[in-house]
């Protein structure tokens, strides 16, 4: 019986990887900036992870899985670079969906404020350069350690900390500018 037909292997794979599906989608969504592309990338990631599941060795599967996803997303970037450039569409308030990591709001007023702030943050994160966007999503949204991010991004730990500091500073400055313009 081929390894892909082993029900015990499939069960172990599901138990190990499915809890990280939302994290994978969130990262793909920020890296690719398109929900449909993000879904495709996550599907490809999980197919590759299943194919190589027997070779996985490590304490935490989440960094391994997100590293595979990052490679899939970068391959998609490379594919897109070979195609004619299409203008990047703006993320409108209606097009952006509620982030997966937020709980339902307690009141209509809080919902309105949370929705407005979430859209602004999402728009500001999407505007970051790709290396900075990647570390901010991995750290502040997916809650990975600096060491895990360094392994996923294949950069030194100091580079992760530097990128994260720059990303946070850029977000803070952009947020302050936006707040000043709305007051």
Backbone as a ProteinNet text record, in pm:
[ID]
protein_1_A
[PRIMARY]
XXXXXXXXXXXXXXXXXXXXXXXXXXXXXXXXXXXXXXXXXXXXXXXXXXXXXXXXXXXXXXXXXXXXXXXXXXXXXXXXXXXXXXXXXXXXXXXXXXXXXXXXXXXXXXXXXXXXXXXXXXXXXXXXXXXXXXXXXXXXXXXXXXXXXXXXXXXXXXXXXXXXXXXXXXXXXXXXXXXXXXX
[TERTIARY]
85.2	0	89.8	69.3	149.2	129.9	233	227.4	107.8	67.1	-44.8	-178.7	-184.2	-307.8	-314.1	-214.4	-207.9	-300.5	-410.2	-505.3	-444	-353.6	-289.2	-200.9	-128.1	-42.3	-129.5	-240.1	-331.6	-389.4	-424	-477.2	-372.1	-248.7	-140.7	-115	-119.3	-98.9	-208.1	-333.1	-445.1	-431.8	-403.9	-392.7	-278.1	-170.2	-53.1	-68.3	-133.5	-131.2	-259.8	-373.7	-498.7	-515.2	-460.3	-471.2	-400.7	-314.1	-237.6	-291.2	-407.1	-464.5	-494.2	-550.9	-580	-451.6	-347.8	-219.2	-162	-171.1	-118.2	-195.2	-326.3	-406.6	-377.2	-366.4	-339.1	-206.7	-102.3	27.3	17.7	-45.8	-58.8	-138	-239.5	-323	-240.3	-155.1	-72.1	40.6	96	205.7	156.3	43	-5.4	-107.4	-167.7	-261.2	-388.6	-421.9	-542.5	-599.8	-726.9	-785	-782.4	-813.8	-815.2	-674.9	-576.2	-438.1	-390.6	-432.3	-394.3	-450.3	-575.6	-634.9	-558.7	-525.4	-448.9	-312.4	-245.9	-113.2	-119.7	-220.6	-235	-262	-345.8	-372.9	-244.7	-167.5	-40.8	55.9	59	143.8	107.8	-19.3	-62.7	-36.8	-49.4	-16.5	132	215.9	360.9	395.1	331.8	358.1	317.1	204.4	161.4	260.2	304.6	399.7	530.2	574.8	702	683.9	565.4	535.3	625.9	660.5	745.2	887	929.7	1065	1070.3	954.5	952.5	1009.8	1103.4	1160.9	1172	1106.7	1117.2	1010.8	1030.3	934.7	804.2	810.3	690.3	672.9	555.8	531.7	495.1	448.6	403.2	512.8	634.9	738.5	771.5	773.2	800.6	691.6	567.8	454.7	456.2	482.9	485.6	605.6	715.2	829.8	792.9	719.9	672.3	580.2	488.9	396.3	471.7	570.6	650.7	715.6	769.1	829.7	726.1	608	500.4	464.6	452.4	416.9	526.7	651.9	760.9	766.7	733.5	726.2	615.2	505.1	395.3	440	517.2	571.6	659.5	742.9	832.2	751.3	644.6	559.3	493.5	446.1	381	480.1	604.7	706	731.2	711.4	731.5	612.4	499.4	379.5	374.3	296.1	280.5	225.3	272.3	230.5	86.4	10.7	-126.3	-126.7	-191.6	-190.2	-245.9	-182.6	-228.5	-357	-458.6	-585.9	-580.6	-649.9	-656.3	-749.9	-715.3	-803.6	-907	-1029.2	-1135.4	-1197	-1270.5	-1333	-1428	-1497.8	-1593.1	-1523.6	-1408.6	-1339.3	-1266.9	-1228.8	-1154.1	-1251.7	-1213.1	-1299.4	-1246.7	-1329.8	-1292.6	-1176.8	-1070.9	-957.8	-1000.2	-931.1	-963.7	-929.6	-840	-790.8	-871.7	-975.3	-1053.8	-1180.3	-1221.1	-1346	-1460.5	-1583.1	-1697.2	-1703.5	-1741.8	-1745.9	-1861.9	-1844.5	-1950.1	-2065.5	-2045.1	-2152.1	-2140.2	-2246.4	-2239.4	-2134.3	-2121.2	-2021.4	-1880.7	-1856.1	-1724.6	-1697.8	-1802.1	-1787.6	-1744.9	-1806.9	-1773.1	-1627.9	-1586.7	-1448.8	-1349	-1378.2	-1288.8	-1276.3	-1386.3	-1384.9	-1301	-1321.1	-1243.9	-1093.9	-1060.8	-920.4	-858.3	-932.2	-879.4	-850.6	-939.5	-916.7	-793.5	-779.6	-664	-534.8	-533.1	-413.4	-382.2	-483	-462.7	-405.1	-460.5	-413	-268.4	-236.3	-100.5	-1	-41.1	47.7	71	-33.8	-21.1	71.9	76.7	161.2	309.3	341.7	482.1	558.1	687.9	769	760.5	768.8	746.9	827.4	958.1	1031.5	981.7	940.8	889.7	748.8	668	531.6	536.1	628.4	640.8	672	770.5	806.6	698.9	630.8	526.5	408.7	374.9	265.5	306.8	428.7	473.3	482.6	526.8	544.8	416.4	356.8	246.2	109.5	97.3	-31.1	-23.6	83.7	96.2	169.6	224.4	285.9	402.1	483.9	601.7	717.1	809.4	927.4	1023	1114.7	1214.4	1293.6	1329.3	1407.7	1328.9	1199.6	1116.7	1106.9	1092.3	1085	1215.7	1328.5	1459.5	1472.6	1423.6	1428.4	1339.6	1220.4	1126.5	1179.6	1227.1	1272.7	1416.5	1483.8	1624.2	1713.5	1697.6	1780.4	1831.8	1939.3	1989.4	1887	1899.2	1808.9	1810.7	1927.8	1939.2	1862.3	1859.7	1784.7	1635.3	1589.3	1447.7	1413.8	1497.1	1469.9	1475.1	1570.1	1582.1	1460.8	1420.8	1304.7	1178.2	1165.7	1047.8	1042.9	1156.4	1161.3	1127.7	1182.3	1153.2	1005.8	951.3	810.7	719.8	748.5	665.9	676.8	797.1	815.3	739.4	746.3	673.9	523.1	474.9	331.9	287.7	367.5	334.4	327.5	426.3	427.8	308.8	279.8	166.4	34.6	23.2	-98.1	-117.2	-9.7	-19.2	-60.1	-3.8	-43.3	-190.2	-235.8	-376.6	-468.7	-429.8	-510.9	-518.2	-404.8	-402.9	-492.6	-494.5	-574.5	-724.1	-761.8	-903.8	-954.7	-864.5	-909.8	-946.8
-117.5	0	123.9	218.8	340.5	422.3	502.6	584.2	679	725.8	820	753.9	619.5	548	498.8	530.4	485.4	571.1	513.7	594.1	648.6	574.3	621	742.2	739.1	851	974.2	953.6	1063.9	1124	1040.3	1088.7	1171.4	1122	1195.1	1329.4	1328.6	1452.7	1553.6	1508.7	1599.4	1655.7	1571.7	1616	1715.5	1696.1	1783.1	1914.9	1914.3	2033.1	2115	2053.3	2128.8	2239.8	2224.6	2337.4	2464.6	2452.4	2567.1	2620.8	2574.3	2615	2765.6	2821	2965	3047.5	3004.2	3075.7	3073.3	2959.1	2946.8	3038.4	3038.1	3123	3270.7	3309.1	3448.7	3493.4	3411.7	3447	3455.2	3357.4	3357	3478.6	3515.1	3630.3	3758.4	3774.1	3893.8	3890.2	3772.5	3764.4	3780.8	3719.9	3721.8	3832	3886.3	3997.9	3965.8	3839.3	3800	3674.7	3677.1	3562	3432.3	3439.5	3317.5	3260.7	3347.6	3301.3	3243.7	3305	3255.5	3115.4	3094.3	2960.7	2858	2894.6	2803.7	2773.3	2875.6	2856.6	2765.2	2783.4	2698.1	2554.3	2536.5	2402	2337	2410.6	2358.3	2327.5	2414.5	2393.9	2263.7	2242.8	2121.9	1996.3	2007.1	1892.5	1858.2	1960.9	1937.5	1883.6	1939	1892.3	1745.9	1708.4	1568.5	1479.1	1523.5	1445.3	1421.9	1522.5	1513.9	1491.2	1453.8	1439.8	1337.9	1230.6	1127.7	1177.9	1282.4	1334.3	1443	1485.8	1590.7	1538.7	1614.6	1584.2	1716	1725.5	1847.9	1855.7	1947.7	1958.8	2027	2129.7	2204.9	2203.1	2162.9	2151.1	2285.5	2380.2	2507.8	2582.1	2598	2665.7	2591.1	2458.4	2378	2401.9	2401	2421.5	2562.6	2663	2799.8	2825.6	2752.4	2763.1	2707.9	2597.4	2542.2	2644	2701.2	2800.8	2921.5	2966.9	3081.1	3048.5	2927.3	2886.5	2882.3	2833	2829.7	2972.4	3062	3201.6	3269.5	3243.8	3304.8	3247.8	3122.2	3063.5	3132.2	3165.7	3237	3377.1	3444.5	3575.8	3565.5	3462.3	3443.9	3419.3	3340	3313.6	3443	3522.2	3648.8	3745.2	3743.1	3834.4	3806	3682.3	3646	3684.7	3716.8	3755.2	3906.5	3956	4102.3	4161.1	4279.7	4345.7	4393.6	4363.5	4411.5	4506.8	4621.6	4714.6	4649.5	4680.1	4627.8	4699.5	4621.5	4683.6	4728.7	4834.9	4886.1	4799.1	4779	4706.4	4806.1	4784.7	4875.7	4824.2	4908.9	4868.9	4752.3	4750.6	4643	4512.8	4521.1	4400.3	4328.9	4400.4	4339.8	4265.8	4146	4071.9	4080	4048.2	4054.7	3958.3	4001.6	3913.3	3790.3	3679.8	3553.7	3553.4	3643.5	3637.7	3721.6	3788.2	3872	3800.5	3829	3775.4	3868.5	3818.1	3904.8	4023.4	4140.5	4259.4	4254.8	4319.8	4317.1	4413	4517.1	4613.2	4666.4	4725.9	4783	4893.6	4976.6	5084.1	5026.3	4928.6	4864.1	4792.6	4734.9	4668.4	4766.8	4883.5	4985.4	5031	5058.4	5102	4991.2	4871.5	4758.4	4733.2	4740.3	4717.7	4824.6	4948.8	5059.2	5043.5	5012.8	4996.6	4874.2	4765	4644.5	4669.1	4740.8	4773.9	4861.1	4957.6	5046.8	4969.9	4885.4	4806.8	4713.1	4645.2	4553	4627.9	4744.3	4825.6	4869.6	4908.7	4953.4	4836.9	4720.5	4603.1	4563	4563.9	4527.1	4623.3	4747.9	4847.6	4833.1	4755.7	4736.6	4661.4	4684.3	4602	4454.6	4364.6	4221.5	4163.9	4188.2	4128.9	4177.5	4303.4	4357.5	4305.8	4298.2	4246.7	4102.6	4025.6	3884	3867.9	3941.1	3923.2	3976.6	4084	4138.3	4040.8	3976.9	3878.5	3755.3	3706	3586.6	3611.6	3729.7	3757	3805.8	3909.9	3974.6	3913.9	3841.2	3777.2	3627.8	3560.8	3416.8	3383.2	3483.9	3467.7	3367.9	3370.6	3284.7	3352.6	3272.8	3328.5	3384.2	3468.1	3523.2	3410.9	3310.7	3197.8	3122.3	3099.3	3031	3114	3245.3	3332.9	3327.7	3328.6	3321.1	3192.3	3081.8	2953.5	2956.6	3009.6	3014.7	3104.7	3224.1	3321.8	3296.3	3206.1	3173.1	3296.3	3372.3	3490.5	3483.2	3556.8	3558.3	3618.1	3580.6	3627.9	3780.7	3841.2	3987	4054.2	3991	4045.4	4043.9	3936.3	3928.5	4043.3	4063.8	4169.7	4307.5	4328	4455.2	4480.7	4379.3	4394.9	4420.8	4350.6	4367.9	4509.1	4559	4695.7	4797.4	4779.1	4871.6	4864.8	4744	4728	4795.8	4775.3	4836.7	4988.9	5038.7	5184.6	5241.5	5172.9	5220.2	5215.6	5108.5	5099.1	5209.1	5233.4	5336.7	5474.1	5503.3	5633.1	5646.3	5541.6	5545.2	5557.6	5485.6	5492.7	5635.1	5695.3	5832	5931.1	5916.3	6004.2	5987.9	5864.7	5838.7	5894.4	5878.2	5930.3	6083.5	6147.7	6293.3	6342.4	6268.9	6312.4	6292	6201.8	6179.9	6264.5	6327.3	6410.3	6548.5
0	0	0	-93.3	-96.4	31.2	65.5	187.4	186	66.8	58.5	89.7	86	115.4	259.7	340.7	479.2	565.4	617.2	696	825.9	887.3	1010.1	982	872.2	831.7	803.3	734.1	702.7	830.8	925.8	1053.7	1127.2	1134.2	1201.4	1132.6	998.8	923.7	956.6	953.3	984.7	1125.4	1221.2	1360.5	1379.4	1306	1321.5	1247.1	1132.2	1046.5	1045.7	1060.5	1049.5	1154.1	1275.4	1369.2	1320.4	1221.4	1172	1039.2	997.7	870.2	865.6	972.2	974.9	968.1	1040.9	1036.1	895.2	829.6	693.6	598.1	609	520.8	545.3	671.7	704.8	643.6	658.9	601.3	449.1	387.1	240.6	193.4	265.7	228.3	227.8	328	333.3	230	204.4	108.2	-35.3	-67.2	-205.4	-232.3	-127.4	-137.7	-215.3	-222.5	-295.5	-229.3	-188.2	-117.9	-198.9	-327.3	-409.6	-424.9	-449.7	-459.5	-326.9	-216.7	-84.4	-61.2	-98.9	-84	-167.3	-290.6	-376.7	-317	-263.3	-205	-82.8	0	118.4	76.1	-24.3	-73.3	-125.4	-203.1	-254.7	-140.1	-40.9	76.3	147.1	169.7	240	156.4	24.9	-60.1	-50.4	-54.6	-42.1	96.3	197.9	334.7	350.6	294.4	300.5	227.8	111.8	32.9	110.1	185.7	257.7	407.7	449.7	591.7	660.7	594.5	655.3	681.7	610.4	630.3	737.7	788.7	890.3	1020.9	1076.7	1207.9	1283	1394	1471.9	1578.1	1669.5	1779.8	1740.3	1655	1619	1467.7	1424.7	1281.1	1218	1297.8	1242	1164.5	1218.4	1138.6	1009.2	1014.3	894.5	790.3	833.5	744.4	685.2	767.1	717.4	626.5	647.6	556.4	418.9	416.3	288.9	221.3	298.1	243.3	188	260.6	214.6	79.9	65.7	-61.3	-173.5	-143.7	-242.9	-285.1	-188	-219	-300.1	-267	-343.4	-484.9	-501.7	-635.6	-715.1	-648.4	-714.4	-754.3	-667	-702	-825.7	-831.1	-945.9	-1073.2	-1062.7	-1178.1	-1225.8	-1132.3	-1167.7	-1232	-1187.2	-1241.9	-1389.6	-1432.4	-1572.5	-1659.3	-1596.4	-1670	-1684	-1781.1	-1793.8	-1664.3	-1631.7	-1508.4	-1518.6	-1415.3	-1403	-1284.2	-1294.3	-1181.3	-1054.9	-941.7	-814	-777.8	-747.4	-711.7	-566.1	-539.9	-403.6	-322.6	-196.6	-106.9	-58	-98.3	-56.1	72.1	135.8	260.9	240.6	128.1	103.6	67.2	2.3	-43.6	69.4	171.5	281.3	372.5	411.2	500.6	642.4	738	878.1	903.6	971.8	998.3	1076.7	1051.6	1116.4	1264.4	1307.3	1443.5	1540.5	1497.5	1587.2	1631.2	1753.6	1806.9	1769.4	1773.2	1741.5	1837.9	1788.1	1873.3	1971.9	2086	2186.8	2159.6	2078.2	2053.3	1910.9	1857.6	1722.4	1710.7	1815.8	1811.9	1808.5	1893.7	1897.8	1765.6	1707.3	1578.1	1470.9	1469	1370.6	1385.6	1507.6	1532.1	1500.8	1543.3	1518.5	1368.8	1298.1	1153.2	1083.2	1121.8	1062.2	1092.3	1218	1256.3	1189.2	1181.8	1118.2	970.4	904.3	763.1	746.1	834.7	826.9	851.5	952.1	982.1	867	815.2	702.9	582.8	554.5	442.3	466	588.5	620.2	615.4	662.9	657	512.2	431.5	290.7	217.5	260.1	194.7	229.5	332.5	370.8	262.1	250.1	158.5	199.9	104.6	128.5	245.9	258.2	371.2	507.4	513.7	639.5	667.4	564	577.6	627	572.1	609.1	758.1	810.6	951.4	1044.8	1007.1	1094.7	1103.5	992.4	993.8	1074.2	1051.7	1123.9	1274.3	1314.7	1457.1	1523.9	1470.2	1540.8	1511.8	1403.6	1374.5	1404	1355.7	1378.4	1507.3	1576.1	1707	1708.2	1603.2	1599.9	1672.7	1721.6	1788	1683.5	1728.6	1636	1570.6	1648.3	1595.5	1488.1	1512.6	1412.7	1284.8	1299.2	1181.9	1104.9	1175.9	1111.2	1031	1086.1	1015.3	891.6	904.7	792.4	681.5	718.9	620.1	573.9	643.2	611.2	617.6	726.2	750.3	894.1	925.3	1063.3	1160	1285	1389	1398.5	1385.7	1390	1277.2	1161.2	1047.4	1077.5	1141.1	1179.2	1274.1	1375.8	1473.7	1407.5	1318.5	1248.4	1159.5	1083.3	995.6	1076.4	1187.8	1271.3	1329.9	1375.4	1429.9	1321.2	1200.9	1091.4	1051.9	1045.7	1008.4	1110.1	1237.9	1341.7	1338	1314.9	1307	1187.9	1074.4	956	978.5	1042.9	1072.3	1168.2	1270.3	1368	1300.9	1217.7	1148.6	1053.9	978.5	885.7	962.5	1074.8	1157	1209.3	1260	1313.6	1204.1	1086.4	974.1	940.8	940.3	908.2	1015.3	1140	1250.4	1244.4	1213.4	1203.8	1090.5	980.8	866.2	888.7	979.3	1006.2	1121.6	1194.8	1308.9	1264.5
[MASK]
+++++++++++++++++++++++++++++++++++++++++++++++++++++++++++++++++++++++++++++++++++++++++++++++++++++++++++++++++++++++++++++++++++++++++++++++++++++++++++++++++++++++++++++++++++++++

